Amino acid sequence: MSSLIEAQVQSDLDIAPLLLPARVLRNDAEALQAAHELADAARQQAAQRDRQRKLPWAQIEQFTRSGLGSISVPRAYGGPQVSFVTLAEVFAIISAADPALGQIPQNQFGILGLILGCGTERQKKQLLQSVLEGWRIGNAGPERGTKNTLELKARITADADGHVINGQKFYSTGALFAHWVAVKALNEEGRQVLAFVRRGTPGLRIVDDWSGFGQRTTASGTILLNDVRVDAELVLDNWRINETPNIQGAVSQLIQAAIDAGIAREAVADAIRFVRERARPWIDANVERASDDLYVIADIGKLQIELHAAEALLRKAGQVLDQVSAAPITAESAARASIAVAEAKVLTTEISLLASEKLFELAGSRATLAEFNLDRHWRNARVHTLHDPVRWKYHAVGTYHLNGTLPARHSWI
């Protein structure tokens, strides 16, 4: 199976990925177990995949077959609808093993929220059922060369046979692995819509040109859309999502924070392993083992405390989202959810960067050898935490508590 998958990605043709039967998980416990099983498998070759920039096709297929891709589908549509606490923990578990593997499907969950928030009942049933059956959704939203992340140049026009899309996208995480490519574009009225394009549609080209020094195997590259046709029933009025208060941005940010928490977990764990098993004590410490060095012990303690604090805020953010989503969402409750997630994201950002850098100070120069590839932790943390500036999280939290200002409503808060 893996050789066939690799043959597909190496082809110059834009062939849709394999569609394999997917399990439908029943509850949170099964989701967490599936995440641990995937993490155990993914961790074995994660450093090698990063070093060789080998895309995790087999691991993504396991993610889908295990049922993890549909864990947020509501029970009313046949899914397990796990808690947001569990959703965050699933992504943290997977991202500790391989944060690229955690990032690839993260947009799918944000897009599921958009389907629920602005899709018609027919669209919801069709698209959610496809996810339950193992279809993956990739992202074609962001663009380069625009004023900001919200500005779009891609356009969609209607004709007698449906719609036609033209444009170019970048940061298209998950699209190379996807069966549906969710394309954001402006319609004739200048309103944003979300079109679900089937892989293999003529005019759709996905280019694996992501060259970031971290998260190297996410394939977050370019999408070219040249007169791409899409069925009218697969075009969602995405602009409607902001007509009412929602937690769309908070859910997206929760997953981003969980990925960073996973990076931090593995960096701390690798620091401990290396100090115990390979590092030499400093001569002035007068100890037999590096793990007996008082300064090293104190620094490991500090890292663990800061990691546990970040994880605690991540759980709290998930709990707030669970509470808010259990009742009609108001502007105030949506803001409470966004602020809780923002607080978590501040700490997960900081501990992922700190732990992945402190690792080398504690483990010593031997830890920098290419054979260990431990620098991937810092590279992954540095690149992924650039998704949105954490300085604006401090601002959102501060002005919310100080002035009662509700945060902006978009996917980055």
Coordinates of C-alpha atoms in Angstrom, one line a residue:
M1 CA 0.0 0.0 0.0
S2 CA 2.7 2.5 0.9
S3 CA 4.5 2.0 -2.4
L4 CA 1.3 2.8 -4.3
I5 CA 0.8 5.9 -2.2
E6 CA 4.4 7.0 -2.9
A7 CA 3.9 6.4 -6.6
Q8 CA 0.9 8.7 -6.6
V9 CA 2.7 11.6 -4.9
Q10 CA 5.7 11.3 -7.2
S11 CA 3.5 11.5 -10.3
D12 CA 3.3 14.7 -12.3
L13 CA -0.4 14.1 -12.7
D14 CA -2.8 15.5 -10.1
I15 CA -4.3 12.1 -9.2
A16 CA -6.7 11.9 -6.3
P17 CA -5.4 10.0 -3.2
L18 CA -6.7 6.6 -2.5
L19 CA -10.1 6.4 -0.9
L20 CA -10.0 3.7 1.7
P21 CA -12.8 2.6 4.1
A22 CA -12.7 4.6 7.4
R23 CA -13.8 3.5 10.8
V24 CA -16.3 5.6 12.7
L25 CA -15.2 6.0 16.3
R26 CA -17.9 5.9 19.0
N27 CA -16.6 8.1 21.8
D28 CA -13.7 10.2 23.3
A29 CA -11.9 7.2 24.7
E30 CA -11.7 5.5 21.3
A31 CA -10.5 8.7 19.8
L32 CA -7.7 9.0 22.3
Q33 CA -6.7 5.4 21.9
A34 CA -6.6 5.8 18.1
A35 CA -4.4 8.9 18.5
H36 CA -1.9 7.0 20.7
E37 CA -1.7 4.2 18.3
L38 CA -1.1 6.5 15.4
A39 CA 1.5 8.4 17.4
D40 CA 3.4 5.2 18.3
A41 CA 3.6 4.3 14.6
A42 CA 4.4 7.8 13.4
R43 CA 7.2 8.5 15.9
Q44 CA 9.4 5.6 14.6
Q45 CA 10.4 7.4 11.4
A46 CA 9.5 11.0 12.1
A47 CA 13.1 12.3 12.3
Q48 CA 14.0 10.5 9.1
R49 CA 10.9 11.9 7.2
D50 CA 11.9 15.3 8.3
R51 CA 15.5 14.9 7.3
Q52 CA 14.6 13.5 3.9
R53 CA 11.5 15.5 3.4
K54 CA 9.5 12.4 2.9
L55 CA 5.8 13.1 3.0
P56 CA 3.8 11.0 5.5
W57 CA 1.3 9.3 3.2
A58 CA 1.1 6.1 5.1
Q59 CA 0.6 7.9 8.4
I60 CA -2.1 10.1 6.9
E61 CA -3.9 7.0 5.5
Q62 CA -3.7 5.5 9.0
F63 CA -5.1 8.7 10.5
T64 CA -8.1 8.5 8.1
R65 CA -8.7 4.7 8.4
S66 CA -8.6 4.9 12.2
G67 CA -11.6 7.3 12.2
L68 CA -9.8 10.3 13.6
G69 CA -10.7 12.5 10.6
S70 CA -14.4 12.5 11.6
I71 CA -14.2 12.8 15.4
S72 CA -15.8 16.2 15.4
V73 CA -18.8 15.3 13.2
P74 CA -21.9 15.8 15.3
R75 CA -23.9 12.8 16.5
A76 CA -26.9 14.0 14.5
Y77 CA -24.9 13.3 11.3
G78 CA -23.5 10.0 12.4
G79 CA -20.2 11.1 14.0
P80 CA -18.9 10.7 17.6
Q81 CA -18.8 14.5 18.3
V82 CA -16.0 14.3 20.8
S83 CA -15.4 17.1 23.3
F84 CA -13.1 20.0 22.5
V85 CA -10.9 18.8 25.3
T86 CA -10.5 15.5 23.6
L87 CA -10.0 17.2 20.2
A88 CA -7.1 19.2 21.5
E89 CA -5.5 16.2 23.2
V90 CA -5.8 14.1 20.1
F91 CA -3.8 16.8 18.1
A92 CA -1.3 17.2 21.0
I93 CA -0.7 13.4 21.1
I94 CA -0.2 13.2 17.3
S95 CA 1.9 16.3 17.1
A96 CA 4.3 15.1 19.8
A97 CA 5.2 12.2 17.5
D98 CA 5.2 14.3 14.3
P99 CA 3.9 17.9 14.3
A100 CA 3.6 17.9 10.5
L101 CA 1.3 14.9 10.7
G102 CA -0.7 17.0 13.2
Q103 CA -0.8 20.0 11.0
I104 CA -1.9 18.3 7.8
P105 CA -5.5 17.5 8.9
Q106 CA -6.0 20.5 11.2
N107 CA -7.7 22.6 8.5
Q108 CA -10.2 19.8 7.9
F109 CA -11.7 20.4 11.4
G110 CA -12.0 24.2 10.9
I111 CA -13.7 23.5 7.5
L112 CA -16.1 21.1 9.2
G113 CA -17.1 24.0 11.4
L114 CA -17.8 26.2 8.4
I115 CA -19.9 23.5 6.8
L116 CA -22.0 23.3 10.0
G117 CA -22.1 27.1 10.3
C118 CA -23.1 28.1 6.8
G119 CA -24.0 25.0 4.8
T120 CA -27.5 24.1 3.7
E121 CA -28.9 20.9 5.2
R122 CA -28.2 19.1 1.9
Q123 CA -24.6 20.3 1.9
K124 CA -24.1 19.3 5.5
K125 CA -25.4 15.8 4.9
Q126 CA -23.3 15.2 1.7
L127 CA -20.0 16.6 2.9
L128 CA -20.2 15.3 6.5
Q129 CA -21.1 11.8 5.2
S130 CA -18.1 11.9 2.8
V131 CA -15.8 12.6 5.8
L132 CA -17.3 9.7 7.7
E133 CA -16.5 7.6 4.7
G134 CA -12.9 8.6 4.6
W135 CA -12.7 11.7 2.4
R136 CA -10.1 14.2 3.5
I137 CA -10.5 17.9 3.1
G138 CA -7.6 20.2 2.2
N139 CA -7.2 23.9 2.5
A140 CA -7.1 26.4 -0.4
G141 CA -7.7 29.6 1.4
P142 CA -4.6 31.8 1.9
E143 CA -2.9 33.7 -0.9
R144 CA 0.4 35.4 -1.4
G145 CA 0.8 39.0 -2.5
T146 CA -2.3 40.3 -0.8
K147 CA -2.6 43.1 1.7
N148 CA -3.5 40.7 4.6
T149 CA -4.6 37.2 5.2
L150 CA -8.3 38.1 4.7
E151 CA -7.9 39.6 1.3
L152 CA -8.6 37.3 -1.6
K153 CA -7.9 37.6 -5.3
A154 CA -9.4 34.3 -6.4
R155 CA -12.8 34.7 -8.1
I156 CA -15.7 32.4 -8.7
T157 CA -18.3 33.0 -11.4
A158 CA -21.6 31.4 -12.2
D159 CA -22.7 30.1 -15.6
A160 CA -25.4 27.7 -16.9
D161 CA -23.4 24.7 -15.9
G162 CA -22.4 25.7 -12.3
H163 CA -19.4 27.7 -11.3
V164 CA -15.9 28.4 -12.5
I165 CA -13.0 29.3 -10.2
N166 CA -9.7 31.1 -11.2
G167 CA -6.9 32.0 -8.9
Q168 CA -3.8 30.9 -7.0
K169 CA -3.3 29.8 -3.4
F170 CA -0.4 29.1 -1.1
Y171 CA 0.0 27.7 2.5
S172 CA -2.4 25.0 1.2
T173 CA -1.9 22.6 4.0
G174 CA -3.6 19.2 3.5
A175 CA -4.5 19.8 -0.1
L176 CA -2.0 17.4 -1.6
F177 CA -3.4 14.6 0.6
A178 CA -7.1 15.5 0.1
H179 CA -10.1 14.3 -1.7
W180 CA -11.9 17.6 -1.4
V181 CA -10.0 20.9 -1.9
A182 CA -12.0 23.7 -0.1
V183 CA -11.4 26.9 -2.1
K184 CA -12.1 30.3 -0.7
A185 CA -13.0 32.8 -3.5
L186 CA -15.1 36.0 -4.0
N187 CA -18.3 35.7 -6.0
E188 CA -19.7 38.3 -8.4
E189 CA -21.1 40.3 -5.4
G190 CA -17.7 40.4 -3.7
R191 CA -18.7 38.0 -1.0
Q192 CA -16.6 35.1 0.1
V193 CA -17.7 31.6 -0.7
L194 CA -16.2 28.2 0.0
A195 CA -16.2 25.8 -3.0
F196 CA -15.5 22.1 -2.6
V197 CA -13.5 20.9 -5.6
R198 CA -13.0 17.2 -6.2
R199 CA -9.3 16.2 -6.6
G200 CA -8.6 15.4 -10.2
T201 CA -10.9 18.1 -11.5
P202 CA -9.5 19.6 -14.8
G203 CA -7.7 22.9 -14.2
L204 CA -6.8 22.1 -10.5
R205 CA -3.1 21.7 -10.0
I206 CA -1.5 21.2 -6.6
V207 CA 2.3 21.9 -6.5
D208 CA 4.4 20.5 -3.8
D209 CA 6.7 23.5 -3.5
W210 CA 6.6 24.1 0.3
S211 CA 10.2 25.0 1.3
G212 CA 9.9 26.1 4.9
F213 CA 12.8 25.0 7.2
G214 CA 10.3 23.6 9.7
Q215 CA 7.1 21.6 9.3
R216 CA 8.9 20.3 6.2
T217 CA 6.5 17.5 5.3
T218 CA 3.2 19.3 5.5
A219 CA 3.2 20.0 1.7
S220 CA 1.8 23.5 2.4
G221 CA 2.5 24.7 -1.1
T222 CA 0.8 26.2 -4.1
I223 CA -2.6 25.5 -5.7
L224 CA -3.3 26.7 -9.2
L225 CA -6.9 27.1 -10.4
N226 CA -7.5 27.6 -14.1
D227 CA -11.1 27.6 -15.1
V228 CA -11.9 24.9 -12.5
R229 CA -15.5 23.8 -12.6
V230 CA -17.5 23.1 -9.4
D231 CA -21.0 22.0 -8.9
A232 CA -23.4 24.7 -7.7
E233 CA -24.5 22.5 -4.7
L234 CA -20.9 22.4 -3.5
V235 CA -20.5 26.1 -3.1
L236 CA -21.2 27.3 0.4
D237 CA -22.0 30.9 1.3
N238 CA -19.0 31.2 3.6
W239 CA -19.7 34.9 4.3
R240 CA -22.8 33.9 6.4
I241 CA -20.5 32.6 9.1
N242 CA -20.1 36.1 10.6
E243 CA -23.8 37.0 10.5
T244 CA -24.1 35.5 14.0
P245 CA -21.7 34.9 16.9
N246 CA -19.7 31.8 16.5
I247 CA -16.6 29.9 17.8
Q248 CA -15.1 29.2 14.4
G249 CA -11.9 31.1 15.2
A250 CA -11.5 29.7 18.7
V251 CA -11.8 26.1 17.5
S252 CA -9.1 26.7 14.8
Q253 CA -6.8 28.3 17.3
L254 CA -7.4 25.5 19.8
I255 CA -6.0 23.0 17.4
Q256 CA -3.0 25.3 16.5
A257 CA -2.2 25.6 20.2
A258 CA -2.5 21.8 20.6
I259 CA 0.1 21.3 17.9
D260 CA 2.5 23.6 19.7
A261 CA 1.8 21.8 22.9
G262 CA 2.7 18.5 21.2
I263 CA 6.0 19.9 19.9
A264 CA 6.9 21.1 23.4
R265 CA 6.1 17.7 25.0
E266 CA 8.4 15.9 22.7
A267 CA 11.2 18.5 23.0
V268 CA 11.1 18.2 26.8
A269 CA 11.0 14.4 26.6
D270 CA 13.9 14.3 24.2
A271 CA 15.9 16.7 26.5
I272 CA 15.3 14.4 29.5
R273 CA 16.3 11.3 27.5
F274 CA 19.4 12.8 26.1
V275 CA 20.6 14.2 29.5
R276 CA 20.0 10.8 31.1
E277 CA 21.5 8.6 28.4
R278 CA 24.1 10.6 26.5
A279 CA 25.1 14.0 28.0
R280 CA 28.3 14.4 30.0
P281 CA 28.3 16.4 33.3
W282 CA 30.1 19.7 33.4
I283 CA 33.5 19.4 35.2
D284 CA 32.6 22.0 37.9
A285 CA 29.5 20.1 38.9
N286 CA 31.5 17.3 40.5
V287 CA 28.9 14.7 39.7
E288 CA 29.0 11.4 37.9
R289 CA 26.0 11.9 35.7
A290 CA 24.6 15.0 33.9
S291 CA 21.3 14.2 35.4
D292 CA 22.7 14.9 38.8
D293 CA 23.8 18.5 37.9
L294 CA 21.8 20.8 40.1
Y295 CA 21.5 23.5 37.4
V296 CA 20.3 20.9 34.9
I297 CA 17.8 19.5 37.4
A298 CA 16.4 23.0 38.1
D299 CA 16.0 23.8 34.4
I300 CA 14.2 20.5 33.7
G301 CA 11.9 21.3 36.6
K302 CA 11.2 24.8 35.1
L303 CA 10.4 23.3 31.7
Q304 CA 8.1 20.7 33.2
I305 CA 6.2 23.4 35.2
E306 CA 5.8 25.6 32.2
L307 CA 4.7 22.7 30.0
H308 CA 2.2 21.6 32.6
A309 CA 0.9 25.2 32.8
A310 CA 0.4 25.4 29.0
E311 CA -1.3 22.0 29.0
A312 CA -3.6 23.1 31.8
L313 CA -4.7 26.2 29.9
L314 CA -5.2 24.1 26.8
R315 CA -7.5 21.8 28.7
K316 CA -9.3 24.8 30.3
A317 CA -9.8 26.3 26.8
G318 CA -11.3 23.1 25.6
Q319 CA -13.6 23.0 28.6
V320 CA -14.8 26.6 27.9
L321 CA -15.5 25.7 24.3
D322 CA -17.5 22.7 25.4
Q323 CA -19.5 24.9 27.8
V324 CA -20.1 27.7 25.2
S325 CA -21.1 25.3 22.4
A326 CA -23.6 23.5 24.7
A327 CA -25.9 26.6 24.6
P328 CA -26.9 29.2 22.1
I329 CA -23.7 31.2 21.3
T330 CA -23.8 34.9 22.1
A331 CA -21.2 37.6 21.3
E332 CA -20.2 37.4 25.0
S333 CA -19.8 33.7 25.2
A334 CA -18.0 33.5 21.8
A335 CA -15.6 36.1 23.2
R336 CA -15.0 34.1 26.4
A337 CA -14.1 31.1 24.3
S338 CA -11.7 33.1 22.1
I339 CA -10.0 34.6 25.1
A340 CA -9.6 31.3 26.8
V341 CA -8.0 29.8 23.7
A342 CA -5.8 32.9 23.3
E343 CA -4.4 32.5 26.8
A344 CA -3.6 28.9 26.0
K345 CA -1.9 29.7 22.8
V346 CA 0.4 32.2 24.4
L347 CA 1.8 29.6 26.7
T348 CA 1.9 26.8 24.1
T349 CA 3.8 29.1 21.8
E350 CA 6.3 30.1 24.4
I351 CA 7.0 26.6 25.8
S352 CA 7.4 25.1 22.4
L353 CA 10.1 27.6 21.5
L354 CA 11.7 27.5 24.9
A355 CA 11.8 23.8 25.3
S356 CA 13.1 23.2 21.7
E357 CA 16.0 25.6 22.3
K358 CA 16.7 24.7 25.9
L359 CA 17.1 21.1 24.9
F360 CA 20.6 21.9 23.4
E361 CA 21.8 23.9 26.3
L362 CA 21.0 21.0 28.7
A363 CA 22.0 18.1 26.4
G364 CA 25.3 19.7 25.2
S365 CA 27.0 19.9 21.9
R366 CA 26.6 16.2 21.1
A367 CA 22.9 16.8 20.7
T368 CA 23.5 19.0 17.7
L369 CA 24.8 16.1 15.6
A370 CA 22.8 15.5 12.4
E371 CA 22.3 11.9 13.3
F372 CA 19.8 12.9 16.1
N373 CA 18.0 15.6 14.1
L374 CA 16.9 17.2 17.3
D375 CA 16.9 20.6 15.7
R376 CA 13.6 19.6 14.0
H377 CA 11.8 20.5 17.3
W378 CA 12.9 24.1 17.2
R379 CA 12.5 24.4 13.4
N380 CA 8.9 23.0 13.7
A381 CA 8.1 25.2 16.7
R382 CA 9.5 28.3 15.1
V383 CA 7.7 27.8 11.8
H384 CA 4.3 26.7 13.2
T385 CA 4.1 29.4 15.8
L386 CA 4.4 32.0 13.0
H387 CA 0.8 31.0 11.9
D388 CA -0.4 34.2 13.7
P389 CA 1.5 36.6 16.0
V390 CA 1.2 35.8 19.6
R391 CA 1.8 39.5 20.5
W392 CA -1.8 40.1 19.4
K393 CA -3.0 37.4 21.8
Y394 CA -1.5 39.4 24.7
H395 CA -3.4 42.5 23.3
A396 CA -6.7 40.6 22.9
V397 CA -6.5 39.2 26.5
G398 CA -5.4 42.6 27.9
T399 CA -8.0 44.8 26.3
Y400 CA -10.8 42.2 27.0
H401 CA -10.0 42.2 30.8
L402 CA -9.1 45.9 31.0
N403 CA -11.7 47.5 28.7
G404 CA -14.2 44.8 28.1
T405 CA -13.4 44.8 24.4
L406 CA -14.6 41.7 22.5
P407 CA -12.0 40.2 20.2
A408 CA -12.2 40.3 16.5
R409 CA -14.2 37.5 14.8
H410 CA -12.0 35.6 12.4
S411 CA -10.0 32.4 12.2
W412 CA -6.9 33.8 14.0
I413 CA -8.5 34.6 17.4

